[in-house]
């Protein structure tokens, strides 16, 4: 019997726990060439800003071992086009949208929340806190738990109450658990983690940074153990807060790792670049893995690594 | 999902051939072959199931044939680890392929004179184009440039497929010594070319575009930007391109291209965000209309 | 002509910039089965403690994409055996020793420095600051810049002045540049970076953490972009402070990346596990890469990525 | 570097054979073959040059032969991605191999009666041991256990190499139904065994050690712990082992083992740091002598 894959993220229940991660699914249209977008739990949209945004200069990415470094700089059409074009398209295909928002200050996040909350077809809002804070020399909002909390509060209080608001955290912050706690206190309904990890590649031919601007974000399977560790630690501290886990999910077994660490859903990021049908494949592999171990509801394995006490025995 | 869009397949390798400095791999991929239009490319996963190389490698489609339901050939030179791995494939190995990707070359409605300019492996994409053009009754002239004789691409095929074929090498080891762009003007004059199609490194495309400008004829360029996804979802492959409305956008080479009208590409601003690009820092002040943004690149 | 590979780390000059990283070279004896240990720049010893230490329970490691997670827990024989057995052996083979020290408080570091500083054959001391601080619920000394500075000061002032003291930093600290600054102000002669990155693997069969104790350190090529980024940022802030760069060095090209980012030497860690002759291979590859680009002295490429301005052009 | 220590080689694959549930790969590796003593293992890099699998995979050496200057055979079942990759190798492929690694089985000086107990693929290591023992005039008896008939290891070779060969399978599909340890006591009695050699999973080794204890005969066990390096540098493969001085140390399976005297291994404490182990938390108080620590494991 195939297991019950439904998963609960705050007030919302998704058909299954496999999502496409923000910035790694385009507008949904591109991936829809490879599979039926309605089959996955949800599509997290590229982070939307108020205005059109041209992003960072190229080169924007470089391959690294089992991963990549990228710096896209939130290129996007702005919220108006998003609401007129991308969101209705997703709805028309039966896709469920988690709308990721990015801003340059509390006011922008607040305004975005208002605009998005009024639109039809928004299942959830995800707050991208890894945006440069112009008031703090470009450090990310996530670097300052108090600032992050202000943004979460602003978005939460300007979003319809039936739409869960998740805060998306980066791993390289002064104190991840404290940041998570601040977001939860500011009434985030859940947490998404992790965003990419700061890093840099240098082109061995030119000896110059391979990505314009130098630093970028490392993503892909390489960061998976870092991501799983973050989810595990935050779930330990806040066992009742739902988590969308991500960072290098490539297979059903990887998804299972995140669920066991405490995530209620997973998001597939960079692996969509290398395998455009990854989301449905991972969903199938996860279903099979659960069926094999006789699990009837995916919810049963959420947090399993915390319950089974200690490490696996040596083989 | 769609009959026109790209597909992902596990395709058996039919042959791997060595051609001078290049390798030619032919795979059996009927769905790719059937959808293919010249100018499009495929992306190939490299390194096997447990590869540390996360990203696919993009290659122009050099040829499609009806054999075995449909085969696709691509050519490449070994550049890094991904192409080194590809060069070691043998027949019957499976390749994970996505394609056909990208906007194809627009074809002229009338039987006009076309000059096709290819630099290095960039020539690959021009051969199926030459076929399509000839099927429409167009005259085709080739100008092919390379660093040295062993990097000149399919000289014989080029001669066969075209009215004339001109070759240049940097070291003079084959054809004229010099760069492709040194020869292009003369070919345009002699052949009374009506349009230029070009593929190769960015500096070459810029020069080709300038030369076409001098002769007042349109030029279609196919760019080879580094691509993480090839499907339009990552926004890593952008270059500044001027839209029909005169507004510059950061366009994705993989889905908005790889073929662009040469005059539209802001070659001098590649690697920057031009100050007047849609959504550039400070851009906000300039805009006003709501509809404009609707047509942006991604 | 083969390039001049000598590199300067504070008062010490090494024949070449390829070192074996702490904890990844055993006592030197094991690697000496595969190559002449005198051929590499230096061997950084497994972190030495005052007393014998049994380390952490097994399982102690798990493989992850392009890397591994491990938690060894500083198993070792203690400083006495080290000074009687391991150090003399290294000297007898012409190896140069960077002695890594680990303690559970300022007093232990201080005592270790005294004992080691008196021994013959110590080229440099490296302070492993990623040790649990019993006074701070097991958080690492590196998590607290002031505490780290106290340790650096204690070691520096108890070490012979001709022996450079390097502080080894972890990437996942509240503020890496601030930590580096605190160490430099406490008179560290240089910095080693990075130690492994916190992370976890979960065994998809048992759904339990794959390493006893749950969290471990991620190492190997997977973390290289993170490490290169850290070196780049710290070199930007402290261009005159010599750095030993490490984190996933696997090839000569990788070594070159670290040098270009600002390291004066590199250390090879986990890759020694997969390729026991890695150090000499990497040295050879680096020499070849430098020769190919016509570099006559390795010192010329140190920090090159900062000088060439901006990113590599798009190909 | 040394004539006795391990070497690292790039060895061509001679043959890949399928044997029931196992694969057998023979490589040409003269330097490994020449140094080999029974009980030792090799470690093999998996996944090719750009593999995401950082770590080597350890395998017992099952056979060495003088052909082609020296060949080495190892057997394995597909367990995960590394062994899956190995199973796809073909002859002439190159494998990056390090070996021989580990402490070999100590051999008796006199021609005594030896019982060799192997569980699953753990039997592999016992075949070259049987040869060495017989060369010394020892009597050899085999007890081989497995989950099912297709996992019973080289039954014919075992019969040929030994005075008796007893087989057990969990499902009774071959030999006796039950576990190897159910049969071992009887064999020891019948063969009047003087010593036990065993290899297999940890719980089996524990039981074998207990049985040998009942009969008052020594037992050598070969353990298969997860190993990151196999060369003694990483300290990831430790188990608690009692030294000659009565002190427990966390010993490295790869260089202090994989062969240990069974009675010395603290099977019940595997996965822990026993409170009385050298350097365990709180250990300091107990020690006093300076020399003690000198013989610790690493
Ligand atoms: C649309 C398109 C069509 C192409 N067609 C061909 C072709 O027909 N024949 C051919 O030989 N080459 C072609 N290229 C270039 C080819 O993709 C690269 O040579 C190849 O990706 C190099 O991979 P590697 O692993 O060997 O090199 P590495 O340098 O190790 O690759 C590292 C990363 O950089 C990227 N990269 C490296 N060089 C290039 C490059 N020149 N262009 C784009 N990305 C690059 C790789 O894709 C990879 O992500 C094309 C590129 C594009 C974008
Ligand atoms: C000294 C020694 C001798 C061995 N001899 C044999 C042999 O002759 N035949 C044989 O079939 N197997 C043998 N094994 C086990 C063999 O090494 C594993 O089956 C193999 O490493 C699995 O690799 P994988 O990538 O397929 O599995 P995965 O589970 O994907 O491997 C992941 C990681 O776990 C480790 N690992 C997984 N299973 C084991 C295991 N059972 N023991 C140790 N490490 C493991 C791997 O080495 C790798 O680091 C031996 C192990 C040791 C330590
Ligand atoms: C090219 C790229 C673009 C991304 N854009 C966004 C974004 O707009 N908003 C966001 O919250 N995260 C963004 N991310 C982060 C991913 O959503 C994800 O958190 C991260 O990449 C880790 O997952 P992965 O390893 O599966 O890619 C982006 C990542 C990549 C690689
Ligand atoms: C098994 C293992 C043991 C280690 N032991 C130590 C240690 O004792 N002291 C120390 O400073 N670093 C130790 N490290 C960290 C390494 O020296 C190095 O900083 C880190 O692994 C990153 O380099 P790499 O990616 O090349 O392995 C250890 C790393 C590993 C994997
Ligand atoms: S390569 Fe990803 S959008 Fe073009
Ligand atoms: S496996 Fe590294 S010490 Fe044994």
mmCIF file of N, CA and C and ligand atoms in Angstrom, chain A residues 30 61 72 273, chain B residues 41 58 225-238 251-256, ligand 5:
data_model
loop_
_atom_site.group_PDB
_atom_site.id
_atom_site.type_symbol
_atom_site.label_atom_id
_atom_site.label_comp_id
_atom_site.label_asym_id
_atom_site.label_seq_id
_atom_site.Cartn_x
_atom_site.Cartn_y
_atom_site.Cartn_z
ATOM 1 N N UNK A 30 8.814 26.568 -16.687
ATOM 2 C CA UNK A 30 9.953 25.866 -17.287
ATOM 3 C C UNK A 30 9.953 24.403 -16.849
ATOM 4 N N UNK A 61 27.668 32.148 -11.837
ATOM 5 C CA UNK A 61 27.783 30.852 -11.165
ATOM 6 C C UNK A 61 29.048 30.113 -11.575
ATOM 7 N N UNK A 72 22.967 35.367 -8.089
ATOM 8 C CA UNK A 72 22.017 35.824 -9.105
ATOM 9 C C UNK A 72 21.574 37.248 -8.794
ATOM 10 N N UNK A 273 18.416 21.915 -11.532
ATOM 11 C CA UNK A 273 19.214 22.362 -12.670
ATOM 12 C C UNK A 273 19.794 21.164 -13.407
ATOM 13 N N UNK B 41 20.220 23.181 -28.863
ATOM 14 C CA UNK B 41 21.318 22.426 -28.236
ATOM 15 C C UNK B 41 20.748 21.386 -27.281
ATOM 16 N N UNK B 58 26.337 21.823 -21.899
ATOM 17 C CA UNK B 58 25.572 22.111 -23.123
ATOM 18 C C UNK B 58 26.411 21.922 -24.394
ATOM 19 N N UNK B 225 27.131 31.022 -23.543
ATOM 20 C CA UNK B 225 27.352 31.461 -22.170
ATOM 21 C C UNK B 225 27.388 30.241 -21.242
ATOM 22 N N UNK B 226 28.106 30.358 -20.130
ATOM 23 C CA UNK B 226 28.064 29.289 -19.125
ATOM 24 C C UNK B 226 26.626 29.152 -18.621
ATOM 25 N N UNK B 227 26.172 27.926 -18.505
ATOM 26 C CA UNK B 227 24.780 27.669 -18.134
ATOM 27 C C UNK B 227 24.724 26.652 -17.006
ATOM 28 N N UNK B 228 23.956 26.958 -15.982
ATOM 29 C CA UNK B 228 23.790 25.985 -14.914
ATOM 30 C C UNK B 228 22.649 25.028 -15.226
ATOM 31 N N UNK B 229 21.566 25.524 -15.814
ATOM 32 C CA UNK B 229 20.408 24.648 -16.004
ATOM 33 C C UNK B 229 20.054 24.430 -17.470
ATOM 34 N N UNK B 230 20.223 25.418 -18.295
ATOM 35 C CA UNK B 230 19.862 25.278 -19.708
ATOM 36 C C UNK B 230 18.371 25.303 -19.973
ATOM 37 N N UNK B 231 17.571 25.367 -18.909
ATOM 38 C CA UNK B 231 16.114 25.287 -19.086
ATOM 39 C C UNK B 231 15.400 26.573 -18.679
ATOM 40 N N UNK B 232 16.158 27.582 -18.253
ATOM 41 C CA UNK B 232 15.532 28.853 -17.952
ATOM 42 C C UNK B 232 15.186 29.095 -16.499
ATOM 43 N N UNK B 233 15.563 28.178 -15.606
ATOM 44 C CA UNK B 233 15.124 28.348 -14.216
ATOM 45 C C UNK B 233 16.147 28.997 -13.288
ATOM 46 N N UNK B 234 17.407 29.074 -13.693
ATOM 47 C CA UNK B 234 18.414 29.501 -12.711
ATOM 48 C C UNK B 234 18.867 30.947 -12.882
ATOM 49 N N UNK B 235 18.666 31.526 -14.028
ATOM 50 C CA UNK B 235 19.072 32.911 -14.302
ATOM 51 C C UNK B 235 20.581 33.125 -14.238
ATOM 52 N N UNK B 236 21.353 32.114 -14.548
ATOM 53 C CA UNK B 236 22.803 32.289 -14.457
ATOM 54 C C UNK B 236 23.427 32.701 -15.787
ATOM 55 N N UNK B 237 22.687 32.602 -16.865
ATOM 56 C CA UNK B 237 23.287 32.724 -18.204
ATOM 57 C C UNK B 237 22.924 34.036 -18.876
ATOM 58 N N UNK B 238 22.646 35.070 -18.089
ATOM 59 C CA UNK B 238 22.073 36.279 -18.684
ATOM 60 C C UNK B 238 23.095 37.182 -19.375
ATOM 61 N N UNK B 251 18.693 39.025 -20.417
ATOM 62 C CA UNK B 251 18.000 37.904 -21.062
ATOM 63 C C UNK B 251 18.768 36.604 -20.844
ATOM 64 N N UNK B 252 18.021 35.539 -20.688
ATOM 65 C CA UNK B 252 18.631 34.224 -20.468
ATOM 66 C C UNK B 252 19.087 33.632 -21.798
ATOM 67 N N UNK B 253 20.375 33.357 -21.896
ATOM 68 C CA UNK B 253 20.904 32.795 -23.146
ATOM 69 C C UNK B 253 20.262 31.464 -23.483
ATOM 70 N N UNK B 254 19.842 30.716 -22.460
ATOM 71 C CA UNK B 254 19.401 29.348 -22.725
ATOM 72 C C UNK B 254 17.992 29.275 -23.288
ATOM 73 N N UNK B 255 17.098 30.156 -22.879
ATOM 74 C CA UNK B 255 15.729 30.061 -23.387
ATOM 75 C C UNK B 255 15.328 31.272 -24.212
ATOM 76 N N UNK B 256 15.836 32.449 -23.862
ATOM 77 C CA UNK B 256 15.578 33.619 -24.698
ATOM 78 C C UNK B 256 16.521 33.578 -25.891
HETATM 79 S S1 LIG E 5 21.182 28.357 -17.712
HETATM 80 FE FE1 LIG E 5 19.691 28.494 -16.160
HETATM 81 S S2 LIG E 5 18.459 30.153 -16.880
HETATM 82 FE FE2 LIG E 5 19.845 29.838 -18.478
#
